[in-house]
């Protein structure tokens, strides 16, 4: 069967691109080995964000604020699980019906290249002029004894547990590790995060990571930085023992459960890429800025090309790939990608960090403001937060925004617009900010620049 385009993988990269291609009148075959919506919808962004909300409600009830007293409530984790499943199912059926309405042919099963224009799913073969690979990524495990044992959970396994762990050691203080740390600590687990680097969330501006560490510690999460995990074992009482090296000294932690969240690896193995002549390594499929592989009509988008493992990046890379197929030039700026970390408090980041500017020799002016001086943050009972803005000292243009605090992801999106528009300090202060809003932390940070 011949179509215009075959897309392999129906995560946010694959299904959004399928919908766009169909809207451009193309005959699209979407091959998917897992559940529609991929990791993001089924085992990532969405189910975790449901739990982030549950955790926020629990924290609000435990806070002693808001006129609540004598609540005497208990968390029903079954309800947490069913609410999460309901949200995921609702979204998945929405994706399914959008694709069907658009006339996309959905083929269930794993796609394997037969030759550069043909992909097989079981016995069936599909042929197309262009092919987009969007197979995503899977959890990576450390090459240490015990990492592959079934008592070590990854981010998919922890979403299957039906209980709140009494104690949880999380190996890796990146985005996944910290989101689960925040959620399960709110649910009552005793949480310890063991991170290799000197900061948690090492990709964030260091002022944000340091402040986040303080905030999480205040909420009872233990964080050990600079620790290299060496082995994970189960003792005779079925407790898990995590052994790590800290400044040359061997130490260990014992917990009822362990999560490993040390990054993800691109899903390249099952595709038989050799049959198509597509170049790849364990680090992903290499692509150019059009997301085109070394084979003219084959593209790779999202986690599988490992350029930036974020759901929204996958979707925009799909637009770029399709535009390249259709000979359309676009202005999507892949150097300006907002990122978020949904801990409590939340973190958001866009543009250059102060460390990056130092490395690149860019002279900067920095503005900072604090949520505790923002009326809306105080009214909402969320005084913990920092807004840090970075301006190019020469042009006075905003080039980075790093925020920890309520709605940080949303606030950073507004800064992303400012950066895109080439806004200067002067033009931002002449923009009217509504009052009382959390967005006023941005204005205060601009005013604070000396
Ligand atoms: P990550 O790369 O964000 O973090 C992994 C962490 O593990 C790093 O901090 C690293 O230093 C640490 N680490 C590595 N080896 C270690 C060792 N031996 N001992 C202790 N720590 C060690 O990876 P992740 O958290 O697994 O997330 C995977 C991907 O998914 C990322 O690209 C992330 O951006 C994406 N993601 C994004 C979101 C979001 O946007 N909110 C949420 C979840 C995941």
PDB file of N, CA, C and O in Angstrom, residues 274-346:
ATOM      1  N   UNK A 274      19.201  -0.263   9.436  1.00  0.00           N
ATOM      2  CA  UNK A 274      20.221  -0.656   8.469  1.00  0.00           C
ATOM      3  C   UNK A 274      19.602  -0.876   7.097  1.00  0.00           C
ATOM      4  O   UNK A 274      20.184  -0.520   6.069  1.00  0.00           O
ATOM      5  N   UNK A 275      18.370  -1.435   7.073  1.00  0.00           N
ATOM      6  CA  UNK A 275      17.719  -1.737   5.785  1.00  0.00           C
ATOM      7  C   UNK A 275      17.396  -0.469   5.013  1.00  0.00           C
ATOM      8  O   UNK A 275      17.215  -0.497   3.790  1.00  0.00           O
ATOM      9  N   UNK A 276      17.306   0.660   5.730  1.00  0.00           N
ATOM     10  CA  UNK A 276      16.994   1.925   5.055  1.00  0.00           C
ATOM     11  C   UNK A 276      18.262   2.745   4.838  1.00  0.00           C
ATOM     12  O   UNK A 276      18.233   3.785   4.178  1.00  0.00           O
ATOM     13  N   UNK A 277      19.379   2.284   5.422  1.00  0.00           N
ATOM     14  CA  UNK A 277      20.635   3.025   5.289  1.00  0.00           C
ATOM     15  C   UNK A 277      20.687   4.275   6.153  1.00  0.00           C
ATOM     16  O   UNK A 277      21.482   5.179   5.899  1.00  0.00           O
ATOM     17  N   UNK A 278      19.846   4.335   7.192  1.00  0.00           N
ATOM     18  CA  UNK A 278      19.819   5.514   8.069  1.00  0.00           C
ATOM     19  C   UNK A 278      20.940   5.403   9.120  1.00  0.00           C
ATOM     20  O   UNK A 278      21.060   4.392   9.801  1.00  0.00           O
ATOM     21  N   UNK A 279      21.741   6.462   9.220  1.00  0.00           N
ATOM     22  CA  UNK A 279      22.839   6.458  10.184  1.00  0.00           C
ATOM     23  C   UNK A 279      22.325   6.762  11.589  1.00  0.00           C
ATOM     24  O   UNK A 279      21.530   7.683  11.778  1.00  0.00           O
ATOM     25  N   UNK A 280      22.809   5.959  12.557  1.00  0.00           N
ATOM     26  CA  UNK A 280      22.388   6.185  13.941  1.00  0.00           C
ATOM     27  C   UNK A 280      23.432   5.623  14.887  1.00  0.00           C
ATOM     28  O   UNK A 280      24.334   4.898  14.463  1.00  0.00           O
ATOM     29  N   UNK A 281      23.324   6.012  16.151  1.00  0.00           N
ATOM     30  CA  UNK A 281      24.186   5.416  17.176  1.00  0.00           C
ATOM     31  C   UNK A 281      23.303   5.220  18.412  1.00  0.00           C
ATOM     32  O   UNK A 281      22.110   5.566  18.384  1.00  0.00           O
ATOM     33  N   UNK A 282      23.899   4.736  19.496  1.00  0.00           N
ATOM     34  CA  UNK A 282      23.112   4.550  20.723  1.00  0.00           C
ATOM     35  C   UNK A 282      22.608   5.897  21.223  1.00  0.00           C
ATOM     36  O   UNK A 282      21.679   5.975  22.019  1.00  0.00           O
ATOM     37  N   UNK A 283      23.223   6.989  20.756  1.00  0.00           N
ATOM     38  CA  UNK A 283      22.800   8.322  21.192  1.00  0.00           C
ATOM     39  C   UNK A 283      21.704   8.900  20.322  1.00  0.00           C
ATOM     40  O   UNK A 283      21.334  10.064  20.475  1.00  0.00           O
ATOM     41  N   UNK A 284      21.228   8.125  19.359  1.00  0.00           N
ATOM     42  CA  UNK A 284      20.088   8.586  18.566  1.00  0.00           C
ATOM     43  C   UNK A 284      20.373   8.643  17.076  1.00  0.00           C
ATOM     44  O   UNK A 284      21.464   8.299  16.616  1.00  0.00           O
ATOM     45  N   UNK A 285      19.347   9.063  16.332  1.00  0.00           N
ATOM     46  CA  UNK A 285      19.476   9.177  14.871  1.00  0.00           C
ATOM     47  C   UNK A 285      19.981  10.588  14.570  1.00  0.00           C
ATOM     48  O   UNK A 285      19.401  11.572  15.041  1.00  0.00           O
ATOM     49  N   UNK A 286      21.053  10.674  13.776  1.00  0.00           N
ATOM     50  CA  UNK A 286      21.569  12.022  13.473  1.00  0.00           C
ATOM     51  C   UNK A 286      20.695  12.683  12.415  1.00  0.00           C
ATOM     52  O   UNK A 286      20.309  12.047  11.430  1.00  0.00           O
ATOM     53  N   UNK A 287      20.405  13.958  12.650  1.00  0.00           N
ATOM     54  CA  UNK A 287      19.578  14.728  11.707  1.00  0.00           C
ATOM     55  C   UNK A 287      20.200  16.117  11.504  1.00  0.00           C
ATOM     56  O   UNK A 287      20.967  16.586  12.334  1.00  0.00           O
ATOM     57  N   UNK A 288      19.808  16.772  10.401  1.00  0.00           N
ATOM     58  CA  UNK A 288      20.222  18.162  10.209  1.00  0.00           C
ATOM     59  C   UNK A 288      19.131  19.082  10.769  1.00  0.00           C
ATOM     60  O   UNK A 288      18.171  18.614  11.389  1.00  0.00           O
ATOM     61  N   UNK A 289      19.245  20.379  10.525  1.00  0.00           N
ATOM     62  CA  UNK A 289      18.277  21.307  11.132  1.00  0.00           C
ATOM     63  C   UNK A 289      16.867  21.186  10.546  1.00  0.00           C
ATOM     64  O   UNK A 289      15.916  21.762  11.081  1.00  0.00           O
ATOM     65  N   UNK A 290      16.726  20.447   9.428  1.00  0.00           N
ATOM     66  CA  UNK A 290      15.388  20.158   8.886  1.00  0.00           C
ATOM     67  C   UNK A 290      14.847  18.850   9.455  1.00  0.00           C
ATOM     68  O   UNK A 290      13.798  18.373   9.022  1.00  0.00           O
ATOM     69  N   UNK A 291      15.579  18.237  10.365  1.00  0.00           N
ATOM     70  CA  UNK A 291      15.245  16.948  10.989  1.00  0.00           C
ATOM     71  C   UNK A 291      15.372  15.806   9.973  1.00  0.00           C
ATOM     72  O   UNK A 291      14.813  14.731  10.131  1.00  0.00           O
ATOM     73  N   UNK A 292      16.132  16.074   8.909  1.00  0.00           N
ATOM     74  CA  UNK A 292      16.346  15.082   7.855  1.00  0.00           C
ATOM     75  C   UNK A 292      17.543  14.202   8.224  1.00  0.00           C
ATOM     76  O   UNK A 292      18.558  14.709   8.697  1.00  0.00           O
ATOM     77  N   UNK A 293      17.411  12.895   8.044  1.00  0.00           N
ATOM     78  CA  UNK A 293      18.535  11.980   8.305  1.00  0.00           C
ATOM     79  C   UNK A 293      19.469  12.033   7.091  1.00  0.00           C
ATOM     80  O   UNK A 293      19.262  12.824   6.171  1.00  0.00           O
ATOM     81  N   UNK A 294      20.469  11.138   7.086  1.00  0.00           N
ATOM     82  CA  UNK A 294      21.365  11.094   5.924  1.00  0.00           C
ATOM     83  C   UNK A 294      20.643  10.580   4.679  1.00  0.00           C
ATOM     84  O   UNK A 294      21.136  10.715   3.569  1.00  0.00           O
ATOM     85  N   UNK A 295      19.456   9.989   4.851  1.00  0.00           N
ATOM     86  CA  UNK A 295      18.669   9.524   3.692  1.00  0.00           C
ATOM     87  C   UNK A 295      17.640  10.613   3.372  1.00  0.00           C
ATOM     88  O   UNK A 295      16.818  10.969   4.232  1.00  0.00           O
ATOM     89  N   UNK A 296      17.723  11.127   2.152  1.00  0.00           N
ATOM     90  CA  UNK A 296      16.967  12.298   1.679  1.00  0.00           C
ATOM     91  C   UNK A 296      15.492  12.364   2.127  1.00  0.00           C
ATOM     92  O   UNK A 296      15.025  13.398   2.585  1.00  0.00           O
ATOM     93  N   UNK A 297      14.764  11.255   2.039  1.00  0.00           N
ATOM     94  CA  UNK A 297      13.321  11.314   2.296  1.00  0.00           C
ATOM     95  C   UNK A 297      12.935  10.758   3.678  1.00  0.00           C
ATOM     96  O   UNK A 297      11.761  10.541   3.951  1.00  0.00           O
ATOM     97  N   UNK A 298      13.938  10.514   4.538  1.00  0.00           N
ATOM     98  CA  UNK A 298      13.627   9.976   5.874  1.00  0.00           C
ATOM     99  C   UNK A 298      14.029  10.997   6.948  1.00  0.00           C
ATOM    100  O   UNK A 298      15.154  11.501   6.961  1.00  0.00           O
ATOM    101  N   UNK A 299      13.079  11.290   7.826  1.00  0.00           N
ATOM    102  CA  UNK A 299      13.281  12.294   8.874  1.00  0.00           C
ATOM    103  C   UNK A 299      13.185  11.618  10.243  1.00  0.00           C
ATOM    104  O   UNK A 299      12.566  10.546  10.366  1.00  0.00           O
ATOM    105  N   UNK A 300      13.750  12.243  11.272  1.00  0.00           N
ATOM    106  CA  UNK A 300      13.605  11.724  12.645  1.00  0.00           C
ATOM    107  C   UNK A 300      13.329  12.913  13.557  1.00  0.00           C
ATOM    108  O   UNK A 300      14.054  13.901  13.540  1.00  0.00           O
ATOM    109  N   UNK A 301      12.248  12.818  14.327  1.00  0.00           N
ATOM    110  CA  UNK A 301      11.851  13.932  15.208  1.00  0.00           C
ATOM    111  C   UNK A 301      11.694  13.449  16.651  1.00  0.00           C
ATOM    112  O   UNK A 301      11.453  12.263  16.906  1.00  0.00           O
ATOM    113  N   UNK A 302      11.832  14.367  17.593  1.00  0.00           N
ATOM    114  CA  UNK A 302      11.571  14.045  19.002  1.00  0.00           C
ATOM    115  C   UNK A 302      12.729  13.325  19.673  1.00  0.00           C
ATOM    116  O   UNK A 302      13.865  13.373  19.217  1.00  0.00           O
ATOM    117  N   UNK A 303      12.408  12.631  20.758  1.00  0.00           N
ATOM    118  CA  UNK A 303      13.443  12.007  21.600  1.00  0.00           C
ATOM    119  C   UNK A 303      14.385  11.097  20.803  1.00  0.00           C
ATOM    120  O   UNK A 303      15.537  10.927  21.178  1.00  0.00           O
ATOM    121  N   UNK A 304      13.880  10.513  19.690  1.00  0.00           N
ATOM    122  CA  UNK A 304      14.713   9.545  18.961  1.00  0.00           C
ATOM    123  C   UNK A 304      15.921  10.211  18.304  1.00  0.00           C
ATOM    124  O   UNK A 304      16.923   9.551  18.042  1.00  0.00           O
ATOM    125  N   UNK A 305      15.852  11.538  18.065  1.00  0.00           N
ATOM    126  CA  UNK A 305      17.064  12.194  17.545  1.00  0.00           C
ATOM    127  C   UNK A 305      17.873  12.823  18.687  1.00  0.00           C
ATOM    128  O   UNK A 305      18.955  13.359  18.465  1.00  0.00           O
ATOM    129  N   UNK A 306      17.318  12.757  19.892  1.00  0.00           N
ATOM    130  CA  UNK A 306      18.013  13.170  21.129  1.00  0.00           C
ATOM    131  C   UNK A 306      18.537  14.600  21.120  1.00  0.00           C
ATOM    132  O   UNK A 306      19.423  14.929  21.894  1.00  0.00           O
ATOM    133  N   UNK A 307      18.015  15.453  20.226  1.00  0.00           N
ATOM    134  CA  UNK A 307      18.493  16.853  20.246  1.00  0.00           C
ATOM    135  C   UNK A 307      18.037  17.531  21.538  1.00  0.00           C
ATOM    136  O   UNK A 307      18.775  18.238  22.169  1.00  0.00           O
ATOM    137  N   UNK A 308      16.783  17.354  21.889  1.00  0.00           N
ATOM    138  CA  UNK A 308      16.243  17.915  23.124  1.00  0.00           C
ATOM    139  C   UNK A 308      15.007  17.099  23.496  1.00  0.00           C
ATOM    140  O   UNK A 308      14.012  17.121  22.773  1.00  0.00           O
ATOM    141  N   UNK A 309      15.100  16.345  24.572  1.00  0.00           N
ATOM    142  CA  UNK A 309      14.016  15.407  24.880  1.00  0.00           C
ATOM    143  C   UNK A 309      12.862  16.086  25.611  1.00  0.00           C
ATOM    144  O   UNK A 309      12.737  15.988  26.830  1.00  0.00           O
ATOM    145  N   UNK A 310      12.036  16.795  24.846  1.00  0.00           N
ATOM    146  CA  UNK A 310      10.863  17.459  25.410  1.00  0.00           C
ATOM    147  C   UNK A 310       9.704  17.270  24.436  1.00  0.00           C
ATOM    148  O   UNK A 310       9.892  17.395  23.212  1.00  0.00           O
ATOM    149  N   UNK A 311       8.520  17.015  24.983  1.00  0.00           N
ATOM    150  CA  UNK A 311       7.351  16.735  24.134  1.00  0.00           C
ATOM    151  C   UNK A 311       7.096  17.869  23.138  1.00  0.00           C
ATOM    152  O   UNK A 311       6.881  17.623  21.940  1.00  0.00           O
ATOM    153  N   UNK A 312       7.137  19.110  23.626  1.00  0.00           N
ATOM    154  CA  UNK A 312       6.816  20.221  22.724  1.00  0.00           C
ATOM    155  C   UNK A 312       7.863  20.376  21.631  1.00  0.00           C
ATOM    156  O   UNK A 312       7.544  20.777  20.512  1.00  0.00           O
ATOM    157  N   UNK A 313       9.107  20.030  21.940  1.00  0.00           N
ATOM    158  CA  UNK A 313      10.156  20.109  20.907  1.00  0.00           C
ATOM    159  C   UNK A 313       9.848  19.093  19.807  1.00  0.00           C
ATOM    160  O   UNK A 313       9.981  19.390  18.613  1.00  0.00           O
ATOM    161  N   UNK A 314       9.407  17.894  20.210  1.00  0.00           N
ATOM    162  CA  UNK A 314       9.065  16.863  19.223  1.00  0.00           C
ATOM    163  C   UNK A 314       8.005  17.380  18.252  1.00  0.00           C
ATOM    164  O   UNK A 314       8.113  17.211  17.029  1.00  0.00           O
ATOM    165  N   UNK A 315       6.966  18.030  18.790  1.00  0.00           N
ATOM    166  CA  UNK A 315       5.881  18.518  17.926  1.00  0.00           C
ATOM    167  C   UNK A 315       6.395  19.573  16.948  1.00  0.00           C
ATOM    168  O   UNK A 315       6.050  19.549  15.767  1.00  0.00           O
ATOM    169  N   UNK A 316       7.229  20.490  17.440  1.00  0.00           N
ATOM    170  CA  UNK A 316       7.739  21.547  16.553  1.00  0.00           C
ATOM    171  C   UNK A 316       8.746  20.994  15.542  1.00  0.00           C
ATOM    172  O   UNK A 316       8.827  21.473  14.409  1.00  0.00           O
ATOM    173  N   UNK A 317       9.496  19.981  15.946  1.00  0.00           N
ATOM    174  CA  UNK A 317      10.404  19.352  14.982  1.00  0.00           C
ATOM    175  C   UNK A 317       9.594  18.679  13.873  1.00  0.00           C
ATOM    176  O   UNK A 317      10.023  18.630  12.716  1.00  0.00           O
ATOM    177  N   UNK A 318       8.412  18.161  14.231  1.00  0.00           N
ATOM    178  CA  UNK A 318       7.532  17.555  13.227  1.00  0.00           C
ATOM    179  C   UNK A 318       7.069  18.593  12.213  1.00  0.00           C
ATOM    180  O   UNK A 318       7.000  18.329  11.010  1.00  0.00           O
ATOM    181  N   UNK A 319       6.745  19.780  12.700  1.00  0.00           N
ATOM    182  CA  UNK A 319       6.324  20.864  11.775  1.00  0.00           C
ATOM    183  C   UNK A 319       7.483  21.197  10.840  1.00  0.00           C
ATOM    184  O   UNK A 319       7.304  21.325   9.626  1.00  0.00           O
ATOM    185  N   UNK A 320       8.704  21.279  11.423  1.00  0.00           N
ATOM    186  CA  UNK A 320       9.877  21.605  10.599  1.00  0.00           C
ATOM    187  C   UNK A 320      10.089  20.536   9.517  1.00  0.00           C
ATOM    188  O   UNK A 320      10.337  20.845   8.350  1.00  0.00           O
ATOM    189  N   UNK A 321       9.967  19.244   9.927  1.00  0.00           N
ATOM    190  CA  UNK A 321      10.186  18.160   8.968  1.00  0.00           C
ATOM    191  C   UNK A 321       9.161  18.236   7.834  1.00  0.00           C
ATOM    192  O   UNK A 321       9.507  18.127   6.653  1.00  0.00           O
ATOM    193  N   UNK A 322       7.923  18.449   8.209  1.00  0.00           N
ATOM    194  CA  UNK A 322       6.858  18.505   7.197  1.00  0.00           C
ATOM    195  C   UNK A 322       7.054  19.720   6.280  1.00  0.00           C
ATOM    196  O   UNK A 322       6.850  19.638   5.068  1.00  0.00           O
ATOM    197  N   UNK A 323       7.466  20.828   6.872  1.00  0.00           N
ATOM    198  CA  UNK A 323       7.746  22.017   6.062  1.00  0.00           C
ATOM    199  C   UNK A 323       8.872  21.741   5.078  1.00  0.00           C
ATOM    200  O   UNK A 323       8.830  22.194   3.928  1.00  0.00           O
ATOM    201  N   UNK A 324       9.859  20.992   5.531  1.00  0.00           N
ATOM    202  CA  UNK A 324      10.971  20.668   4.638  1.00  0.00           C
ATOM    203  C   UNK A 324      10.467  19.803   3.476  1.00  0.00           C
ATOM    204  O   UNK A 324      10.802  20.047   2.323  1.00  0.00           O
ATOM    205  N   UNK A 325       9.619  18.828   3.798  1.00  0.00           N
ATOM    206  CA  UNK A 325       9.046  17.973   2.744  1.00  0.00           C
ATOM    207  C   UNK A 325       8.276  18.836   1.747  1.00  0.00           C
ATOM    208  O   UNK A 325       8.346  18.644   0.535  1.00  0.00           O
ATOM    209  N   UNK A 326       7.540  19.830   2.251  1.00  0.00           N
ATOM    210  CA  UNK A 326       6.686  20.658   1.397  1.00  0.00           C
ATOM    211  C   UNK A 326       7.389  21.900   0.842  1.00  0.00           C
ATOM    212  O   UNK A 326       6.748  22.758   0.230  1.00  0.00           O
ATOM    213  N   UNK A 327       8.682  22.024   1.114  1.00  0.00           N
ATOM    214  CA  UNK A 327       9.430  23.179   0.594  1.00  0.00           C
ATOM    215  C   UNK A 327       9.002  24.495   1.227  1.00  0.00           C
ATOM    216  O   UNK A 327       9.070  25.548   0.592  1.00  0.00           O
ATOM    217  N   UNK A 328       8.552  24.447   2.499  1.00  0.00           N
ATOM    218  CA  UNK A 328       8.127  25.678   3.195  1.00  0.00           C
ATOM    219  C   UNK A 328       9.246  26.098   4.159  1.00  0.00           C
ATOM    220  O   UNK A 328       9.779  25.259   4.903  1.00  0.00           O
ATOM    221  N   UNK A 329       9.592  27.381   4.144  1.00  0.00           N
ATOM    222  CA  UNK A 329      10.597  27.897   5.109  1.00  0.00           C
ATOM    223  C   UNK A 329       9.866  28.419   6.336  1.00  0.00           C
ATOM    224  O   UNK A 329       8.862  29.124   6.195  1.00  0.00           O
ATOM    225  N   UNK A 330      10.293  28.055   7.523  1.00  0.00           N
ATOM    226  CA  UNK A 330       9.631  28.601   8.717  1.00  0.00           C
ATOM    227  C   UNK A 330      10.656  29.291   9.606  1.00  0.00           C
ATOM    228  O   UNK A 330      11.855  29.227   9.339  1.00  0.00           O
ATOM    229  N   UNK A 331      10.164  29.955  10.655  1.00  0.00           N
ATOM    230  CA  UNK A 331      11.065  30.674  11.562  1.00  0.00           C
ATOM    231  C   UNK A 331      11.055  30.092  12.967  1.00  0.00           C
ATOM    232  O   UNK A 331      11.269  30.811  13.941  1.00  0.00           O
ATOM    233  N   UNK A 332      10.756  28.802  13.090  1.00  0.00           N
ATOM    234  CA  UNK A 332      10.743  28.209  14.437  1.00  0.00           C
ATOM    235  C   UNK A 332      12.161  28.310  15.012  1.00  0.00           C
ATOM    236  O   UNK A 332      13.130  27.930  14.353  1.00  0.00           O
ATOM    237  N   UNK A 333      12.251  28.836  16.242  1.00  0.00           N
ATOM    238  CA  UNK A 333      13.563  29.032  16.856  1.00  0.00           C
ATOM    239  C   UNK A 333      13.846  27.925  17.866  1.00  0.00           C
ATOM    240  O   UNK A 333      13.396  27.985  19.011  1.00  0.00           O
ATOM    241  N   UNK A 334      14.597  26.933  17.421  1.00  0.00           N
ATOM    242  CA  UNK A 334      14.899  25.807  18.312  1.00  0.00           C
ATOM    243  C   UNK A 334      15.963  26.144  19.361  1.00  0.00           C
ATOM    244  O   UNK A 334      16.341  25.305  20.174  1.00  0.00           O
ATOM    245  N   UNK A 335      16.463  27.389  19.307  1.00  0.00           N
ATOM    246  CA  UNK A 335      17.392  27.813  20.363  1.00  0.00           C
ATOM    247  C   UNK A 335      16.662  28.482  21.520  1.00  0.00           C
ATOM    248  O   UNK A 335      17.275  28.934  22.476  1.00  0.00           O
ATOM    249  N   UNK A 336      15.360  28.605  21.379  1.00  0.00           N
ATOM    250  CA  UNK A 336      14.586  29.265  22.434  1.00  0.00           C
ATOM    251  C   UNK A 336      13.422  28.352  22.827  1.00  0.00           C
ATOM    252  O   UNK A 336      12.314  28.461  22.303  1.00  0.00           O
ATOM    253  N   UNK A 337      13.724  27.437  23.750  1.00  0.00           N
ATOM    254  CA  UNK A 337      12.731  26.423  24.120  1.00  0.00           C
ATOM    255  C   UNK A 337      12.405  26.546  25.610  1.00  0.00           C
ATOM    256  O   UNK A 337      13.284  26.371  26.459  1.00  0.00           O
ATOM    257  N   UNK A 338      11.166  26.857  25.951  1.00  0.00           N
ATOM    258  CA  UNK A 338      10.826  26.903  27.370  1.00  0.00           C
ATOM    259  C   UNK A 338      10.846  25.498  27.975  1.00  0.00           C
ATOM    260  O   UNK A 338      10.442  24.531  27.323  1.00  0.00           O
ATOM    261  N   UNK A 339      11.353  25.405  29.208  1.00  0.00           N
ATOM    262  CA  UNK A 339      11.371  24.116  29.903  1.00  0.00           C
ATOM    263  C   UNK A 339      10.762  24.311  31.280  1.00  0.00           C
ATOM    264  O   UNK A 339      10.846  25.399  31.854  1.00  0.00           O
ATOM    265  N   UNK A 340      10.156  23.253  31.792  1.00  0.00           N
ATOM    266  CA  UNK A 340       9.500  23.374  33.098  1.00  0.00           C
ATOM    267  C   UNK A 340       9.821  22.173  33.967  1.00  0.00           C
ATOM    268  O   UNK A 340      10.152  21.090  33.473  1.00  0.00           O
ATOM    269  N   UNK A 341       9.715  22.407  35.251  1.00  0.00           N
ATOM    270  CA  UNK A 341       9.933  21.336  36.225  1.00  0.00           C
ATOM    271  C   UNK A 341       8.793  21.466  37.231  1.00  0.00           C
ATOM    272  O   UNK A 341       8.699  22.466  37.949  1.00  0.00           O
ATOM    273  N   UNK A 342       7.900  20.464  37.240  1.00  0.00           N
ATOM    274  CA  UNK A 342       6.663  20.608  38.017  1.00  0.00           C
ATOM    275  C   UNK A 342       6.803  20.045  39.426  1.00  0.00           C
ATOM    276  O   UNK A 342       6.088  19.141  39.835  1.00  0.00           O
ATOM    277  N   UNK A 343       7.771  20.587  40.134  1.00  0.00           N
ATOM    278  CA  UNK A 343       7.888  20.304  41.560  1.00  0.00           C
ATOM    279  C   UNK A 343       6.996  21.306  42.279  1.00  0.00           C
ATOM    280  O   UNK A 343       6.396  22.166  41.653  1.00  0.00           O
ATOM    281  N   UNK A 344       6.930  21.218  43.620  1.00  0.00           N
ATOM    282  CA  UNK A 344       6.271  22.290  44.358  1.00  0.00           C
ATOM    283  C   UNK A 344       7.330  22.912  45.269  1.00  0.00           C
ATOM    284  O   UNK A 344       7.804  22.227  46.180  1.00  0.00           O
ATOM    285  N   UNK A 345       7.794  24.148  44.998  1.00  0.00           N
ATOM    286  CA  UNK A 345       7.351  25.046  43.934  1.00  0.00           C
ATOM    287  C   UNK A 345       7.875  24.638  42.539  1.00  0.00           C
ATOM    288  O   UNK A 345       8.880  23.951  42.421  1.00  0.00           O
ATOM    289  N   UNK A 346       7.122  25.120  41.547  1.00  0.00           N
ATOM    290  CA  UNK A 346       7.401  24.828  40.138  1.00  0.00           C
ATOM    291  C   UNK A 346       8.606  25.657  39.655  1.00  0.00           C
ATOM    292  O   UNK A 346       8.876  26.725  40.209  1.00  0.00           O
TER     293      UNK A 346
END
